[in-house]
mmCIF file of C-alpha atoms in Angstrom:
data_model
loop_
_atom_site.group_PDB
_atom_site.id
_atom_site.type_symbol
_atom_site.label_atom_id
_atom_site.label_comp_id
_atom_site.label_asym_id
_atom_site.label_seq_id
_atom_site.Cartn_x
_atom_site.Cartn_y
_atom_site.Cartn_z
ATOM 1 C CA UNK A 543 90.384 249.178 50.027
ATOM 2 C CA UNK A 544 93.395 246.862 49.085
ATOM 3 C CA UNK A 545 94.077 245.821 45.987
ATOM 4 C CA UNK A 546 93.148 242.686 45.044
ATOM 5 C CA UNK A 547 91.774 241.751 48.364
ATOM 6 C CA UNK A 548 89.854 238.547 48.630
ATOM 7 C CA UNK A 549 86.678 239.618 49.598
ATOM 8 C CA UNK A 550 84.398 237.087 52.143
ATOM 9 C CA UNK A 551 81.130 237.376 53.392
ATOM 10 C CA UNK A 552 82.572 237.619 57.085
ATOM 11 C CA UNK A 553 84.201 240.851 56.027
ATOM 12 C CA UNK A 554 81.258 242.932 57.054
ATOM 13 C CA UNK A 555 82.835 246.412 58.082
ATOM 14 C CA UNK A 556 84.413 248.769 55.625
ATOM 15 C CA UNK A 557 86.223 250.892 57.793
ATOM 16 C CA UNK A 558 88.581 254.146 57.232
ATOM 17 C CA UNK A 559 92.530 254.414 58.475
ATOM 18 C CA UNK A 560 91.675 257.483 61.458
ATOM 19 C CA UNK A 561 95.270 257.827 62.119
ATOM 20 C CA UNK A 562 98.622 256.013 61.817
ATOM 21 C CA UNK A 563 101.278 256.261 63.978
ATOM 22 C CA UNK A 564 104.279 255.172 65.509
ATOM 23 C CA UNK A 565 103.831 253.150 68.770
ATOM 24 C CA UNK A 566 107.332 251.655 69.305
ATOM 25 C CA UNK A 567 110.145 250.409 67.077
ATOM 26 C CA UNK A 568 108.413 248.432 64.849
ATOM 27 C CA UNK A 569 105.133 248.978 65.309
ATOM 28 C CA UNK A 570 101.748 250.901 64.149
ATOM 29 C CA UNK A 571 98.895 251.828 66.155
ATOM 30 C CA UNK A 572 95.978 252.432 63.740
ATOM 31 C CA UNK A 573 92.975 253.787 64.415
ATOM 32 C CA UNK A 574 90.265 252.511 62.348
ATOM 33 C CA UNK A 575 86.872 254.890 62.079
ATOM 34 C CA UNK A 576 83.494 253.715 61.026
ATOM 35 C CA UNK A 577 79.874 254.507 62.058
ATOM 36 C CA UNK A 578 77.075 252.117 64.256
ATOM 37 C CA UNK A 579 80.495 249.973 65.242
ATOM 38 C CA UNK A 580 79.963 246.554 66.771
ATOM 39 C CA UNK A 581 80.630 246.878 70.460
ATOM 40 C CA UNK A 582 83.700 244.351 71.808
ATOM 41 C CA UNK A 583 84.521 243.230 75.020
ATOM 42 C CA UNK A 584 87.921 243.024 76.285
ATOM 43 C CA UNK A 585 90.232 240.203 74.712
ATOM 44 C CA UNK A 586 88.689 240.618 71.332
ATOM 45 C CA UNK A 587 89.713 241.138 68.006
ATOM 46 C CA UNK A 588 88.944 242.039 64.019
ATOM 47 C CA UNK A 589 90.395 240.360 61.391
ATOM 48 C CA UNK A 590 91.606 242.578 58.742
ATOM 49 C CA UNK A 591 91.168 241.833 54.903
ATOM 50 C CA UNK A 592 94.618 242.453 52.997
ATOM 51 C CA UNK A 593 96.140 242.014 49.288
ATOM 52 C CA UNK A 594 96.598 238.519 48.227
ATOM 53 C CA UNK A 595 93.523 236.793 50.239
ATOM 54 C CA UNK A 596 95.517 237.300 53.198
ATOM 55 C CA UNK A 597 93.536 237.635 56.146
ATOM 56 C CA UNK A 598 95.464 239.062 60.146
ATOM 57 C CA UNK A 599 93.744 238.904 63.467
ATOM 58 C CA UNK A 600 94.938 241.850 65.127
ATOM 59 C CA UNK A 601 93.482 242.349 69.332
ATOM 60 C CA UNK A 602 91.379 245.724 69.675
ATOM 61 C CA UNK A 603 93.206 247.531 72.525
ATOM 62 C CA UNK A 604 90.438 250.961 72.765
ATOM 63 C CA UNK A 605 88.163 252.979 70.854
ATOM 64 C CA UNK A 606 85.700 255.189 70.895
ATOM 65 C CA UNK A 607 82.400 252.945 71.282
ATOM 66 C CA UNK A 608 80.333 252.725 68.441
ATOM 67 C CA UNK A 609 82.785 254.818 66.108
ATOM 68 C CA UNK A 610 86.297 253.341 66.395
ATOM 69 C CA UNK A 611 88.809 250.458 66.837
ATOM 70 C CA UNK A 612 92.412 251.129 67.613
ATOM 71 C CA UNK A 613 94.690 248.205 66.625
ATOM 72 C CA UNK A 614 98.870 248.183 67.743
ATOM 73 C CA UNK A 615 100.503 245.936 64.377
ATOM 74 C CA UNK A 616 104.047 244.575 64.818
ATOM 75 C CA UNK A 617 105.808 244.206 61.520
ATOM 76 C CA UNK A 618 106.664 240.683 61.579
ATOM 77 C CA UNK A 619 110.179 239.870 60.686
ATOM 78 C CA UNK A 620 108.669 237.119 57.642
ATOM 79 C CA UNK A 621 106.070 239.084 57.177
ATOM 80 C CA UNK A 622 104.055 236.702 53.822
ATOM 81 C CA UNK A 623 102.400 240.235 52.992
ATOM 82 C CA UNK A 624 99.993 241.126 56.022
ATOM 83 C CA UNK A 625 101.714 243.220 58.405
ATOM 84 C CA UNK A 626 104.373 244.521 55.527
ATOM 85 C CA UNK A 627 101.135 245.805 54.002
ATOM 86 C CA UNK A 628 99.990 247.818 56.696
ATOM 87 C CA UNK A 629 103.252 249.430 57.612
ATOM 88 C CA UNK A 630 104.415 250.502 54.040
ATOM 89 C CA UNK A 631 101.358 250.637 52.151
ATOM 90 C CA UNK A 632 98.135 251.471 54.190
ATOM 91 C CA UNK A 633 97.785 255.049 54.736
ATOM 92 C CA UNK A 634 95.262 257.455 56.659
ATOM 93 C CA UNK A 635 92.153 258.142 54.152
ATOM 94 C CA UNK A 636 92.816 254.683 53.043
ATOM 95 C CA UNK A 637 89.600 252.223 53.521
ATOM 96 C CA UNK A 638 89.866 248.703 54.180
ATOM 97 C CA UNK A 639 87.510 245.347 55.291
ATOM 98 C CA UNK A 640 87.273 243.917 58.335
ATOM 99 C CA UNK A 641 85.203 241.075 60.222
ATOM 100 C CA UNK A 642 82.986 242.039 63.040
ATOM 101 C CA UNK A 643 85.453 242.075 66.296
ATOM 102 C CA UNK A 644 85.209 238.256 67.696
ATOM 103 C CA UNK A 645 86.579 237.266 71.192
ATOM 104 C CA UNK A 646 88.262 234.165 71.978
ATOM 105 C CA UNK A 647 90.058 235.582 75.269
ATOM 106 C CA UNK A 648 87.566 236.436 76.993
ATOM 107 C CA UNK A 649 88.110 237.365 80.745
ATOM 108 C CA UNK A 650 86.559 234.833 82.887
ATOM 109 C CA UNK A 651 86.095 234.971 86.596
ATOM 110 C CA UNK A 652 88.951 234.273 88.825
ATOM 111 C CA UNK A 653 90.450 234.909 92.553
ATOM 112 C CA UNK A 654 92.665 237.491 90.929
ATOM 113 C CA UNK A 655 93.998 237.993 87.284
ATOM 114 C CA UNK A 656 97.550 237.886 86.294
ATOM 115 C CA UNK A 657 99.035 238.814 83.013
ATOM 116 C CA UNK A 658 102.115 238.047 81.627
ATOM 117 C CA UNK A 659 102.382 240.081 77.810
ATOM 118 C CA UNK A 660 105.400 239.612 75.848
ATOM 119 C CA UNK A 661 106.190 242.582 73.119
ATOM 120 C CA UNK A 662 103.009 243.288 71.166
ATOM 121 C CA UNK A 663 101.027 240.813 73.339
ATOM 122 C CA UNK A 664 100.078 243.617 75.620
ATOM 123 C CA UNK A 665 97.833 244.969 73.272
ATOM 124 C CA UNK A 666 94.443 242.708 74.357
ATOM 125 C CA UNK A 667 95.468 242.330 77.751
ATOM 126 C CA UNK A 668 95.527 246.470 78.285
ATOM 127 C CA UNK A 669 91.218 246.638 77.710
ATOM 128 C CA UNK A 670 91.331 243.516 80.557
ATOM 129 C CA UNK A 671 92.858 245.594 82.708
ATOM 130 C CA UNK A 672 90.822 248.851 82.423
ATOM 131 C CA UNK A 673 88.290 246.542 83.133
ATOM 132 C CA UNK A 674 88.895 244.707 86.204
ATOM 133 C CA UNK A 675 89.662 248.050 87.189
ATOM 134 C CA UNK A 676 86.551 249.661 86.250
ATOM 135 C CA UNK A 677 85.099 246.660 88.986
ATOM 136 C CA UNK A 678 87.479 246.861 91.263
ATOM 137 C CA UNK A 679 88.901 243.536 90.730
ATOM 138 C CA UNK A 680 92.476 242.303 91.810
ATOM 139 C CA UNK A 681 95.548 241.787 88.913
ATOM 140 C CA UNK A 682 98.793 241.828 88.457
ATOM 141 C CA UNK A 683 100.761 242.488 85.458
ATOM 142 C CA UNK A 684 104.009 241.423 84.282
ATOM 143 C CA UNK A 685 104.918 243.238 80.553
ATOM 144 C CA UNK A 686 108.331 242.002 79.197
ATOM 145 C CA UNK A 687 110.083 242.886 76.198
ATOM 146 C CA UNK A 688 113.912 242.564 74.515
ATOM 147 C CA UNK A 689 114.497 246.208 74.324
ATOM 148 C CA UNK A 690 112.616 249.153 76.137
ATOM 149 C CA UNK A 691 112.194 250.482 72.732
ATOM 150 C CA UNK A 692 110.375 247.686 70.698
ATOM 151 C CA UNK A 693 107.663 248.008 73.866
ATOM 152 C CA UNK A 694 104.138 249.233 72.957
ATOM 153 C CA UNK A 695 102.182 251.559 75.405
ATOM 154 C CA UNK A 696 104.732 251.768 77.774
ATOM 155 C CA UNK A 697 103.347 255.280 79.308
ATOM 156 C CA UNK A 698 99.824 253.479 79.071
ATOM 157 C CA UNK A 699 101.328 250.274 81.236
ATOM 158 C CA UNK A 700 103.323 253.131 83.465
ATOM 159 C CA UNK A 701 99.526 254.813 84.670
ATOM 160 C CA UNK A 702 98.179 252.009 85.325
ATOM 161 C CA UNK A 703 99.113 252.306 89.122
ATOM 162 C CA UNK A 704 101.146 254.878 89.512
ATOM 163 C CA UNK A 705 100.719 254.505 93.370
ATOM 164 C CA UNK A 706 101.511 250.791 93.413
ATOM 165 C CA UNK A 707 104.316 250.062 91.014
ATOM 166 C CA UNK A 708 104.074 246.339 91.789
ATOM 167 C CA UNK A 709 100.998 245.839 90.475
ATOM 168 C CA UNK A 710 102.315 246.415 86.419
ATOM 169 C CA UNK A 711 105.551 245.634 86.262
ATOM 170 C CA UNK A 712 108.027 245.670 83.271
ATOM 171 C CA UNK A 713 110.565 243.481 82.755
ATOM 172 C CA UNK A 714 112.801 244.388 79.876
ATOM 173 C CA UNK A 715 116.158 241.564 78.956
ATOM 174 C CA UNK A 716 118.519 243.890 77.825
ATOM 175 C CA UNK A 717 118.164 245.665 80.884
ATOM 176 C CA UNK A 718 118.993 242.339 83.382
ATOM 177 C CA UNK A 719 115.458 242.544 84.663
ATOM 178 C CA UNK A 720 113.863 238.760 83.117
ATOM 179 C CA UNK A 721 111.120 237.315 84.757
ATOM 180 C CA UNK A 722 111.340 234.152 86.664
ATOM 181 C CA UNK A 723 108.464 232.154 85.172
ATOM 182 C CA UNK A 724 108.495 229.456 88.250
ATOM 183 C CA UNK A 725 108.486 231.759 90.926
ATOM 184 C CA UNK A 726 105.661 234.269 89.279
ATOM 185 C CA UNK A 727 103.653 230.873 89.225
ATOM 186 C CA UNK A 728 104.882 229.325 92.574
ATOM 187 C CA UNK A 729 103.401 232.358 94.286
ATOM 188 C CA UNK A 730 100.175 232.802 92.857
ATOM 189 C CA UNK A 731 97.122 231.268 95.041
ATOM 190 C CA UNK A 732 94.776 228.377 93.656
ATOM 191 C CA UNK A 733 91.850 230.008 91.588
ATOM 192 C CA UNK A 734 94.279 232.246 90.107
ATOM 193 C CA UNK A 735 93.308 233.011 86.168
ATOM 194 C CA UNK A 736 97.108 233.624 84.352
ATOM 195 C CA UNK A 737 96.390 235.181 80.711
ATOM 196 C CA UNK A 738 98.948 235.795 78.720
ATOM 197 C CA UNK A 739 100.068 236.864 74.824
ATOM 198 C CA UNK A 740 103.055 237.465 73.116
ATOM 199 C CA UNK A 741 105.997 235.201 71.741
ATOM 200 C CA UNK A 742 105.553 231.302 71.320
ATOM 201 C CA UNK A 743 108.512 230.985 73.270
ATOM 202 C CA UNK A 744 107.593 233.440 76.582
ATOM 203 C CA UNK A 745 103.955 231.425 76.272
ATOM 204 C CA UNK A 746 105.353 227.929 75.845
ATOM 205 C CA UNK A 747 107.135 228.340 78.988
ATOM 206 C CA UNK A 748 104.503 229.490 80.786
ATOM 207 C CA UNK A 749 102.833 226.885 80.307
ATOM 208 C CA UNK A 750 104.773 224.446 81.568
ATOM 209 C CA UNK A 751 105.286 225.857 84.361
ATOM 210 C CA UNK A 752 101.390 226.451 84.986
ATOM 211 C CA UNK A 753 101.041 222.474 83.991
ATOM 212 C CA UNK A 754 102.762 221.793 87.924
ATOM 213 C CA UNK A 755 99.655 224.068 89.455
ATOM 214 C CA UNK A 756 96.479 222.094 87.904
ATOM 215 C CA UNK A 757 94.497 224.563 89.904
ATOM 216 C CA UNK A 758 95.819 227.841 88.223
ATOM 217 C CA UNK A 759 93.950 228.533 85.004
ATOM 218 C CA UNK A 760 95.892 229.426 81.783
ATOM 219 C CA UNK A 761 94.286 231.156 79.208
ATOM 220 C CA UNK A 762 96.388 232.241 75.737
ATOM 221 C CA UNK A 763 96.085 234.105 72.837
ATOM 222 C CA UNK A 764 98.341 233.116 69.666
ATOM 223 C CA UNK A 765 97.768 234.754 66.399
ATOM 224 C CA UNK A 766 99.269 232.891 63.543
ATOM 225 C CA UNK A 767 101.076 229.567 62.850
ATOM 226 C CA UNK A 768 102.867 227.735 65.560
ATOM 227 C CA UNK A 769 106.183 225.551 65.482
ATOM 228 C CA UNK A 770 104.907 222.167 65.536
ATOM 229 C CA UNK A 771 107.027 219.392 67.329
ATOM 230 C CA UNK A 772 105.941 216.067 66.540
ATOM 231 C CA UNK A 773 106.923 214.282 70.233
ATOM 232 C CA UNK A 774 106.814 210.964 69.019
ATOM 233 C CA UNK A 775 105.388 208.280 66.079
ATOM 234 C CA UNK A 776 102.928 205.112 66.515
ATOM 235 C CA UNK A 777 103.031 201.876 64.902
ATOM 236 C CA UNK A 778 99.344 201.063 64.917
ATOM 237 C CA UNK A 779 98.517 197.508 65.188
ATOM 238 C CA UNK A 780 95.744 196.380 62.138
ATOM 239 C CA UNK A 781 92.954 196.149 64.737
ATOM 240 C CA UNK A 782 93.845 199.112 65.907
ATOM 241 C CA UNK A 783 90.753 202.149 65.590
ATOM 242 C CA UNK A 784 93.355 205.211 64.792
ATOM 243 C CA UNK A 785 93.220 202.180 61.423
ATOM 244 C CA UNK A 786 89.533 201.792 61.137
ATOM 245 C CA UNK A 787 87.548 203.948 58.650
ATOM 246 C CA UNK A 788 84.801 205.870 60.070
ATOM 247 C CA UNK A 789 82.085 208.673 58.719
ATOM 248 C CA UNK A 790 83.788 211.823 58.272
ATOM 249 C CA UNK A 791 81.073 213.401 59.378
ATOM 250 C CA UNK A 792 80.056 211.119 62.677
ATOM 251 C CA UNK A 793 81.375 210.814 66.163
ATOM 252 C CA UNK A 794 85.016 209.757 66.121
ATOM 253 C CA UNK A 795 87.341 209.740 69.324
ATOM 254 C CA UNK A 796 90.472 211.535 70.199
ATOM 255 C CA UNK A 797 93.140 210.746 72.299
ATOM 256 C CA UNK A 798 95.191 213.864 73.802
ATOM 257 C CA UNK A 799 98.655 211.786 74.395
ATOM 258 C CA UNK A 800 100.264 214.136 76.653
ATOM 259 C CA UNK A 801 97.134 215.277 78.319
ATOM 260 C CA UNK A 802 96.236 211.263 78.948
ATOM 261 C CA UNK A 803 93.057 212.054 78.159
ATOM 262 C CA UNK A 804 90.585 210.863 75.553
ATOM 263 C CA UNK A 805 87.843 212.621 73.918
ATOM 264 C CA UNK A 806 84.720 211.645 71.897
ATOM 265 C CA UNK A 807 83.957 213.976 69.231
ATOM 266 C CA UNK A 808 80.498 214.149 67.614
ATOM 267 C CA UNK A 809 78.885 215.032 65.108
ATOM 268 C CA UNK A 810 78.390 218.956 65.004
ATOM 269 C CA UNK A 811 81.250 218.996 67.495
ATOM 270 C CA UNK A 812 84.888 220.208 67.004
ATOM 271 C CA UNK A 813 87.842 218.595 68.163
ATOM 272 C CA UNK A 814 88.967 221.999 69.777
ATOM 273 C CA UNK A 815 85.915 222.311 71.449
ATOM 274 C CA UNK A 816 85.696 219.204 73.011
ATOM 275 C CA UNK A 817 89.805 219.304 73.790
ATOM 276 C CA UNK A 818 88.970 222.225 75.625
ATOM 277 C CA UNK A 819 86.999 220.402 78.017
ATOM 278 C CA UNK A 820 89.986 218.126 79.438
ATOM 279 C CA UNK A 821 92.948 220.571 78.420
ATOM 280 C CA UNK A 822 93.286 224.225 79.366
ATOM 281 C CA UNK A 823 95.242 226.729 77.254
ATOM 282 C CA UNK A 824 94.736 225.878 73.806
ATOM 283 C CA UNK A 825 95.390 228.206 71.375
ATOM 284 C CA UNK A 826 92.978 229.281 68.815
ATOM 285 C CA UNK A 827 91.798 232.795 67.193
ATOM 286 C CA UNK A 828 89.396 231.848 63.545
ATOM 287 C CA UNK A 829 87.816 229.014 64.308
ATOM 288 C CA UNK A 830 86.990 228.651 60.682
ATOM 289 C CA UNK A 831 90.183 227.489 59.958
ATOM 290 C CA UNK A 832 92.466 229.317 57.750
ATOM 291 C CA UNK A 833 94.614 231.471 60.755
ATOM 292 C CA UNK A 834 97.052 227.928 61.800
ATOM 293 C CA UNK A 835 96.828 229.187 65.279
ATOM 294 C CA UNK A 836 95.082 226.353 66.307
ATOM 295 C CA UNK A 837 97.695 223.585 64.564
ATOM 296 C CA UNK A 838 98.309 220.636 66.052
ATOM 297 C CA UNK A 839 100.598 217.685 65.727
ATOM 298 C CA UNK A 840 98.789 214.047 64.423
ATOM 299 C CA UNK A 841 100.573 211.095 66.209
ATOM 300 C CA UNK A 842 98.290 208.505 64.266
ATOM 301 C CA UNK A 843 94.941 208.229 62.081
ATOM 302 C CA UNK A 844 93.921 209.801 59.517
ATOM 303 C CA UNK A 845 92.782 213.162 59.882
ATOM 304 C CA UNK A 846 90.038 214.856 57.414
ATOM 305 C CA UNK A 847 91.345 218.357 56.506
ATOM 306 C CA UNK A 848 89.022 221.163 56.089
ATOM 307 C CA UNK A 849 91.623 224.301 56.388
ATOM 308 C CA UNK A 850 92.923 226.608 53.838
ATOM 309 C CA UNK A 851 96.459 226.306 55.913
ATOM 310 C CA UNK A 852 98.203 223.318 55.008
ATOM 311 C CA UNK A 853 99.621 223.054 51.628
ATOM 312 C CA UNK A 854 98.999 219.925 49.108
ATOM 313 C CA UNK A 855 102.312 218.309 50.582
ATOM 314 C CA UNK A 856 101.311 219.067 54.353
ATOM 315 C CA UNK A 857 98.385 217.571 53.563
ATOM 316 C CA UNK A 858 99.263 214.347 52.274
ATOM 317 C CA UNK A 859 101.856 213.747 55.234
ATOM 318 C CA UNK A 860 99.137 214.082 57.840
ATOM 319 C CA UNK A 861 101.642 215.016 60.455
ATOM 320 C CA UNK A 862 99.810 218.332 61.302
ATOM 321 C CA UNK A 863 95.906 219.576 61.364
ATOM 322 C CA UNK A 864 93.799 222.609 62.532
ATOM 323 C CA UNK A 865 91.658 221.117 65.001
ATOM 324 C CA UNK A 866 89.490 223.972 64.879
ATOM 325 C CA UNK A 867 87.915 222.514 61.698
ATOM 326 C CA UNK A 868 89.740 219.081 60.819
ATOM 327 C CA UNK A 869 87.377 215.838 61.717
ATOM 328 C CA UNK A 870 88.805 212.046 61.229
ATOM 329 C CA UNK A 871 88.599 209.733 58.337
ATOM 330 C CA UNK A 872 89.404 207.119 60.989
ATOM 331 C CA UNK A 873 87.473 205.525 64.524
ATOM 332 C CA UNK A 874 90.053 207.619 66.119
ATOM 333 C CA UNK A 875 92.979 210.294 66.169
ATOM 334 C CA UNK A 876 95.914 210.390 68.263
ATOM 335 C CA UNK A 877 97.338 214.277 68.777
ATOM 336 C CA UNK A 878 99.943 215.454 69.893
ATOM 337 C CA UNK A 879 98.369 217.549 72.670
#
């Protein structure tokens, strides 16, 4: 196990490094072995228990049921410890802790399924696949990358259809082959579900574009902290409810500003959750809040912080929260959402 690994109750499994191996420049596929194994469904993941108190969702992309979970870890480039770790340090015979595996990208069901994976964002939409497959479902895929050589499971990708090319196709930048993200989207019919994982960038995009089509469904995966962008500030008047004390632990409203959409959150309920019902593609992975996928700009009130993200100063400027946990000190929150 780690050294001086943080251990939490949630960290049920105590599984053993199988194999580890190269997958593409920069990354590890690791195949972790255990016995009576928690069967997943495609679009989950485990979270893996590391040095420090760290804890790294990482997407299960196979396995053999029952006995093993193979993971695909990029070494991030500011890497605080977690993927560093299991590069240099984590070795086959080595055991380490994991959660159960946990699915918050779930395939749902659609007219057809598109994917669009960026770099190691392939790695929970490959399982989809094999399974719309399996039913004989329609999807597309769309797997871009820099460099053909940073590009997980390109063979894998490459047999998906080997008589229909189309349907997986790669599109690499240093190669002059980008994807247009408004025409992919332009041409999709209504009822289309687009799920997609990789960089904040590639998914940011898509998203906007997808925003035009209010009848295409986005769904997203994001693992780790997000940039925030703080669109704009509020000057509250003194009547104002985003001023007005409240329980923390009662029913408080939230307005989504750029959704234009408000929300009543009670008690029990999340903000995320109840977001989710008025905006699609919100990102999230713990829940429990200590990942910052789930982050969120605060445009006015006074959020309650429950998260193990934010530091001491991040708290006390209130400009951010994870919504997966947070509640409001205040009648009501404005977010930047």
């Amino acid at each position: 196990m780690p050294p001086e690994t943080a251990v939490a109750p949630k960290f049920r499994l105590r599984l053993t490094v199988q194999s580890k191996e190269a997958a593409a420049d920069g990354v590890v596929k690791l195949s972790l072995a255990g016995t009576d194994l928690p069967d997943w469904e495609p679009g989950a993941h485990i979270e893996l228990a590391l040095p420090g108190g760290l804890a790294r969702a990482y997407s299960i992309v196979s396995g053999d049921p029952g006995r093993s979970y193979e993971l695909a870890i990029l070494r991030e480039p500011q890497s605080r410890g977690g993927s560093e770790y299991v590069h240099d340090r984590l070795l086959p015979g080595d055991t380490i802790l994991t959660t159960e595996p946990k699915n918050s990208f779930a395939l749902e069901p659609a007219v057809q399924h598109v994917f669009v994976a960026g770099g190691i964002g392939i790695t929970p939409i490959l399982p989809m696949i094999a399974r719309l497959k399996q039913e004989g479902k329609p999807w597309k895929l769309y797997y871009l990358g820099r460099s053909r050589g940073r590009m997980a499971y390109m063979e894998t990708v490459a047999s998906l259809a080997p008589t229909d090319p189309d349907l997986a196709r790669i599109h690499i930048d240093d190669e002059g082959t980008s994807l247009d993200l408004a025409a992919l989207i332009d041409g999709l019919p209504d009822g289309t579900a687009v799920y997609t994982c990789g960089p904040n960038g590639l998914m940011d995009a898509l998203a906007a574009q997808v925003a035009r089509r209010p009848s295409i469904h986005l769904h997203m995966e994001r693992f780790g902290r997000a940039e925030i962008s703080i669109s704009a500030d509020i000057a509250p008047s003194d009547d104002d409810a985003t001023q007005q004390a409240c329980d923390v632990d009662g029913a408080f409203e939230v307005e989504l500003r750029k959704t234009g959409a408000t929300v009543t959150v009670g008690k029990g309920q999340t903000i995320l959750e109840c977001a989710r019902t008025v905006r699609q593609g919100l990102s999230f992975s713990c829940s429990d809040g200590y990942c910052g996928t789930c982050e969120t700009g605060v445009l006015a009130g006074l959020p309650d912080h429950r998260d193990t993200v934010l530091t001491d100063e991040e708290r006390e400027a209130n400009r951010t929260m994870m919504i997966c946990v947070g509640r409001s000190r205040t009648r009501k929150l404005v977010l930047d959402l």
